[in-house]
């Protein structure tokens, strides 16, 4: 397993685990970032501070600490 920050642009994966603590975990789940959902890395900022992903058709912008807490396979 790897985190979103280790993915390449246009790479797709399935969310296997979310290591974030509350309330971040609840916020991610509310945005559709949940175990078992497919995601695709769309882009990230030049300094890699935010990542834009598509989760089951919804575009979500994640901060670095959030992206690091989402493990995919």
Backbone as ProteinMPNN parsed JSONL, in Angstrom:
{"seq_chain_A": "XXXXXXXXXXXXXXXXXXXXXXXXXXXXXXXXXXXXXXXXXXXXXXXXXXXXXXXXXXXXXXXXXXXXXXXXX", "coords_chain_A": {"N_chain_A": [[0.841, -1.187, 0.0], [0.337, 2.297, -0.613], [0.541, 5.884, -0.141], [-1.496, 8.659, -1.287], [0.238, 10.703, -1.992], [2.352, 9.423, -3.145], [1.53, 8.599, -5.581], [1.277, 8.767, -9.21], [0.36, 11.287, -11.622], [-2.778, 10.844, -13.17], [-2.92, 8.219, -12.397], [-4.771, 5.462, -11.151], [-6.475, 4.091, -8.304], [-7.567, 2.039, -5.505], [-9.081, 2.923, -2.486], [-7.734, 1.802, 0.499], [-7.289, 2.192, 3.229], [-7.811, 4.66, 5.766], [-5.871, 6.682, 7.599], [-6.234, 8.959, 9.083], [-7.1, 11.015, 11.903], [-10.025, 11.82, 13.894], [-11.348, 15.155, 13.674], [-10.872, 14.995, 10.982], [-11.034, 12.565, 9.569], [-13.812, 12.104, 9.471], [-14.599, 14.298, 7.922], [-13.336, 13.712, 5.483], [-14.686, 11.354, 4.795], [-17.257, 12.389, 4.468], [-16.865, 13.77, 2.12], [-16.742, 11.757, 0.329], [-14.496, 10.235, 0.324], [-13.742, 7.241, 1.063], [-13.14, 3.955, 2.395], [-12.644, 1.457, -0.023], [-13.616, 2.891, -2.193], [-12.942, 4.049, -5.544], [-10.257, 6.023, -6.747], [-8.721, 8.692, -8.615], [-5.735, 10.275, -9.347], [-5.591, 13.55, -10.212], [-4.091, 15.967, -10.336], [-1.435, 17.941, -8.828], [-0.138, 20.577, -6.756], [2.662, 22.699, -7.584], [4.56, 22.795, -5.492], [3.784, 20.593, -4.159], [1.771, 20.731, -2.122], [-0.955, 20.544, -2.147], [-3.289, 18.123, -3.375], [-5.229, 17.115, -6.123], [-7.919, 15.065, -6.545], [-10.058, 12.628, -8.111], [-12.819, 11.174, -6.854], [-14.836, 8.622, -7.262], [-16.253, 10.129, -9.205], [-16.416, 12.644, -8.052], [-14.689, 15.633, -7.591], [-12.013, 16.323, -5.463], [-10.068, 18.342, -3.35], [-7.137, 17.883, -1.599], [-5.233, 18.469, 1.342], [-1.713, 18.225, 2.142], [-1.248, 16.65, 4.527], [-3.665, 15.286, 4.684], [-3.697, 13.839, 2.28], [-1.493, 12.187, 2.703], [-2.49, 10.524, 4.651], [-4.224, 8.776, 3.469], [-4.363, 5.606, 2.357], [-3.713, 3.631, -0.465], [-4.237, 1.073, -2.994]], "CA_chain_A": [[0.0, 0.0, 0.0], [1.043, 3.569, -0.651], [-0.353, 7.015, 0.052], [-1.786, 9.439, -2.494], [1.404, 11.525, -2.356], [3.288, 8.571, -3.892], [0.928, 8.265, -6.868], [1.59, 9.59, -10.376], [-0.821, 11.897, -12.222], [-3.627, 9.937, -13.973], [-2.924, 6.868, -11.824], [-5.994, 5.108, -10.437], [-6.268, 3.151, -7.201], [-8.696, 1.818, -4.604], [-8.757, 3.322, -1.111], [-7.683, 0.632, 1.377], [-7.313, 2.57, 4.639], [-7.647, 6.081, 6.061], [-5.195, 6.756, 8.9], [-6.501, 10.259, 9.707], [-7.863, 11.032, 13.156], [-11.206, 12.695, 13.876], [-12.514, 15.205, 12.789], [-10.442, 14.926, 9.575], [-11.562, 11.331, 8.97], [-15.236, 12.32, 9.184], [-14.696, 15.249, 6.813], [-12.975, 12.981, 4.271], [-15.793, 10.447, 4.503], [-18.363, 13.213, 3.969], [-16.534, 14.154, 0.75], [-16.749, 10.565, -0.51], [-13.222, 9.528, 0.446], [-14.031, 6.149, 1.981], [-12.534, 2.663, 2.067], [-13.291, 0.726, -1.103], [-13.905, 3.755, -3.341], [-11.855, 4.251, -6.513], [-9.861, 7.409, -6.942], [-7.747, 8.963, -9.668], [-4.979, 11.498, -9.08], [-5.717, 14.452, -11.349], [-3.013, 16.954, -10.364], [-0.976, 18.454, -7.543], [0.52, 21.865, -6.917], [4.088, 22.639, -7.866], [5.297, 22.486, -4.259], [3.147, 19.401, -3.584], [1.071, 21.053, -0.885], [-2.326, 20.059, -2.313], [-3.506, 17.118, -4.413], [-6.596, 17.081, -6.621], [-8.278, 13.694, -6.902], [-11.435, 12.328, -8.476], [-13.279, 10.027, -6.075], [-16.166, 8.176, -7.721], [-16.92, 11.197, -9.941], [-16.375, 13.91, -7.316], [-13.337, 16.195, -7.471], [-11.707, 16.71, -4.085], [-8.724, 18.876, -3.13], [-6.638, 17.402, -0.309], [-3.978, 19.008, 1.841], [-0.648, 17.217, 2.215], [-1.453, 15.712, 5.641], [-4.811, 14.439, 4.356], [-3.273, 12.92, 1.219], [-0.588, 11.196, 3.295], [-3.224, 9.611, 5.537], [-5.076, 7.894, 2.67], [-3.575, 4.519, 1.766], [-4.366, 3.047, -1.634], [-3.59, -0.099, -3.586]], "C_chain_A": [[0.875, 1.236, 0.0], [0.03, 4.688, -0.436], [-0.551, 7.751, -1.265], [-0.566, 10.235, -2.929], [2.431, 10.733, -3.159], [2.756, 8.197, -5.278], [1.41, 9.212, -7.963], [0.286, 10.156, -10.931], [-1.459, 10.908, -13.198], [-3.612, 8.492, -13.488], [-4.221, 6.653, -11.053], [-5.695, 4.068, -9.376], [-7.563, 3.011, -6.405], [-8.242, 2.178, -3.198], [-8.831, 2.086, -0.215], [-7.807, 1.006, 2.852], [-7.157, 4.08, 4.753], [-7.105, 6.178, 7.482], [-5.476, 8.04, 9.663], [-7.306, 10.091, 10.99], [-9.08, 11.935, 12.976], [-10.761, 14.116, 14.194], [-12.16, 15.096, 11.309], [-11.034, 13.704, 8.889], [-13.034, 11.486, 8.602], [-15.428, 13.255, 8.007], [-14.373, 14.555, 5.489], [-14.105, 12.052, 3.846], [-16.979, 11.213, 3.933], [-18.129, 13.65, 2.524], [-16.487, 12.952, -0.19], [-15.459, 9.772, -0.466], [-13.415, 8.445, 1.507], [-13.396, 4.86, 1.469], [-13.347, 1.964, 0.988], [-13.604, 1.571, -2.331], [-12.682, 3.878, -4.235], [-11.538, 5.728, -6.586], [-8.821, 7.496, -8.04], [-7.056, 10.271, -9.318], [-5.013, 12.354, -10.332], [-4.531, 15.4, -11.464], [-2.568, 17.256, -8.942], [-0.244, 19.758, -7.787], [2.019, 21.675, -7.07], [4.913, 22.249, -6.638], [4.731, 21.282, -3.52], [2.562, 19.674, -2.198], [-0.392, 20.63, -0.933], [-2.401, 19.097, -3.494], [-4.97, 17.17, -4.815], [-6.874, 15.658, -7.098], [-9.742, 13.634, -7.32], [-11.807, 11.066, -7.713], [-14.705, 9.71, -6.511], [-16.938, 9.317, -8.389], [-16.938, 12.555, -9.259], [-14.937, 14.386, -7.194], [-13.138, 16.717, -6.054], [-10.272, 17.224, -4.037], [-8.298, 18.491, -1.714], [-5.352, 18.116, 0.069], [-2.981, 17.862, 2.003], [-0.907, 16.188, 3.321], [-2.638, 14.792, 5.392], [-4.418, 13.392, 3.308], [-2.343, 11.83, 1.754], [-1.309, 10.162, 4.128], [-4.093, 8.618, 4.788], [-4.195, 6.864, 1.965], [-4.37, 3.846, 0.666], [-3.597, 1.841, -2.137], [-4.03, -0.228, -5.021]], "O_chain_A": [[1.988, 1.24, 0.528], [-1.178, 4.475, -0.534], [0.151, 7.491, -2.242], [-0.356, 10.424, -4.127], [3.301, 11.329, -3.793], [3.456, 7.552, -6.058], [1.887, 10.313, -7.685], [-0.777, 9.569, -10.733], [-0.766, 10.226, -13.953], [-4.232, 7.628, -14.109], [-4.708, 7.562, -10.381], [-4.778, 3.26, -9.524], [-8.52, 3.76, -6.603], [-7.157, 1.789, -2.767], [-9.855, 1.404, -0.169], [-8.36, 0.241, 3.642], [-6.465, 4.706, 3.95], [-7.779, 5.809, 8.444], [-5.001, 8.199, 10.788], [-8.086, 9.15, 11.137], [-9.155, 12.713, 12.025], [-9.817, 14.26, 14.971], [-13.054, 15.103, 10.463], [-11.488, 13.794, 7.748], [-13.455, 11.043, 7.533], [-16.314, 13.041, 7.18], [-15.054, 14.779, 4.488], [-14.439, 11.977, 2.664], [-17.638, 10.734, 3.01], [-19.086, 13.876, 1.783], [-16.219, 13.111, -1.381], [-15.334, 8.75, -1.14], [-13.267, 8.702, 2.702], [-13.149, 4.7, 0.274], [-14.572, 1.885, 1.067], [-13.834, 1.022, -3.408], [-11.543, 3.821, -3.77], [-12.425, 6.577, -6.5], [-8.136, 6.524, -8.357], [-7.718, 11.266, -9.025], [-4.529, 11.945, -11.387], [-4.016, 15.618, -12.56], [-3.231, 16.879, -7.976], [0.22, 20.018, -8.897], [2.568, 20.628, -6.728], [5.856, 21.464, -6.741], [5.14, 20.983, -2.398], [2.823, 18.948, -1.239], [-1.006, 20.385, 0.106], [-1.674, 19.237, -4.478], [-5.852, 17.259, -3.961], [-6.159, 15.119, -7.943], [-10.552, 14.476, -6.933], [-11.193, 10.016, -7.898], [-15.649, 10.425, -6.178], [-18.14, 9.46, -8.17], [-17.43, 13.524, -9.836], [-14.065, 13.639, -6.749], [-13.971, 17.448, -5.517], [-9.368, 16.616, -4.611], [-9.019, 18.747, -0.75], [-4.485, 18.343, -0.776], [-3.354, 16.689, 2.001], [-0.798, 14.985, 3.081], [-2.63, 13.643, 5.832], [-4.759, 12.215, 3.43], [-2.401, 10.684, 1.307], [-0.816, 9.048, 4.304], [-4.649, 7.706, 5.399], [-3.391, 7.203, 1.097], [-5.547, 3.53, 0.836], [-2.449, 1.615, -1.753], [-3.605, -1.151, -5.716]]}, "name": "protein", "num_of_chains": 1, "seq": "XXXXXXXXXXXXXXXXXXXXXXXXXXXXXXXXXXXXXXXXXXXXXXXXXXXXXXXXXXXXXXXXXXXXXXXXX"}
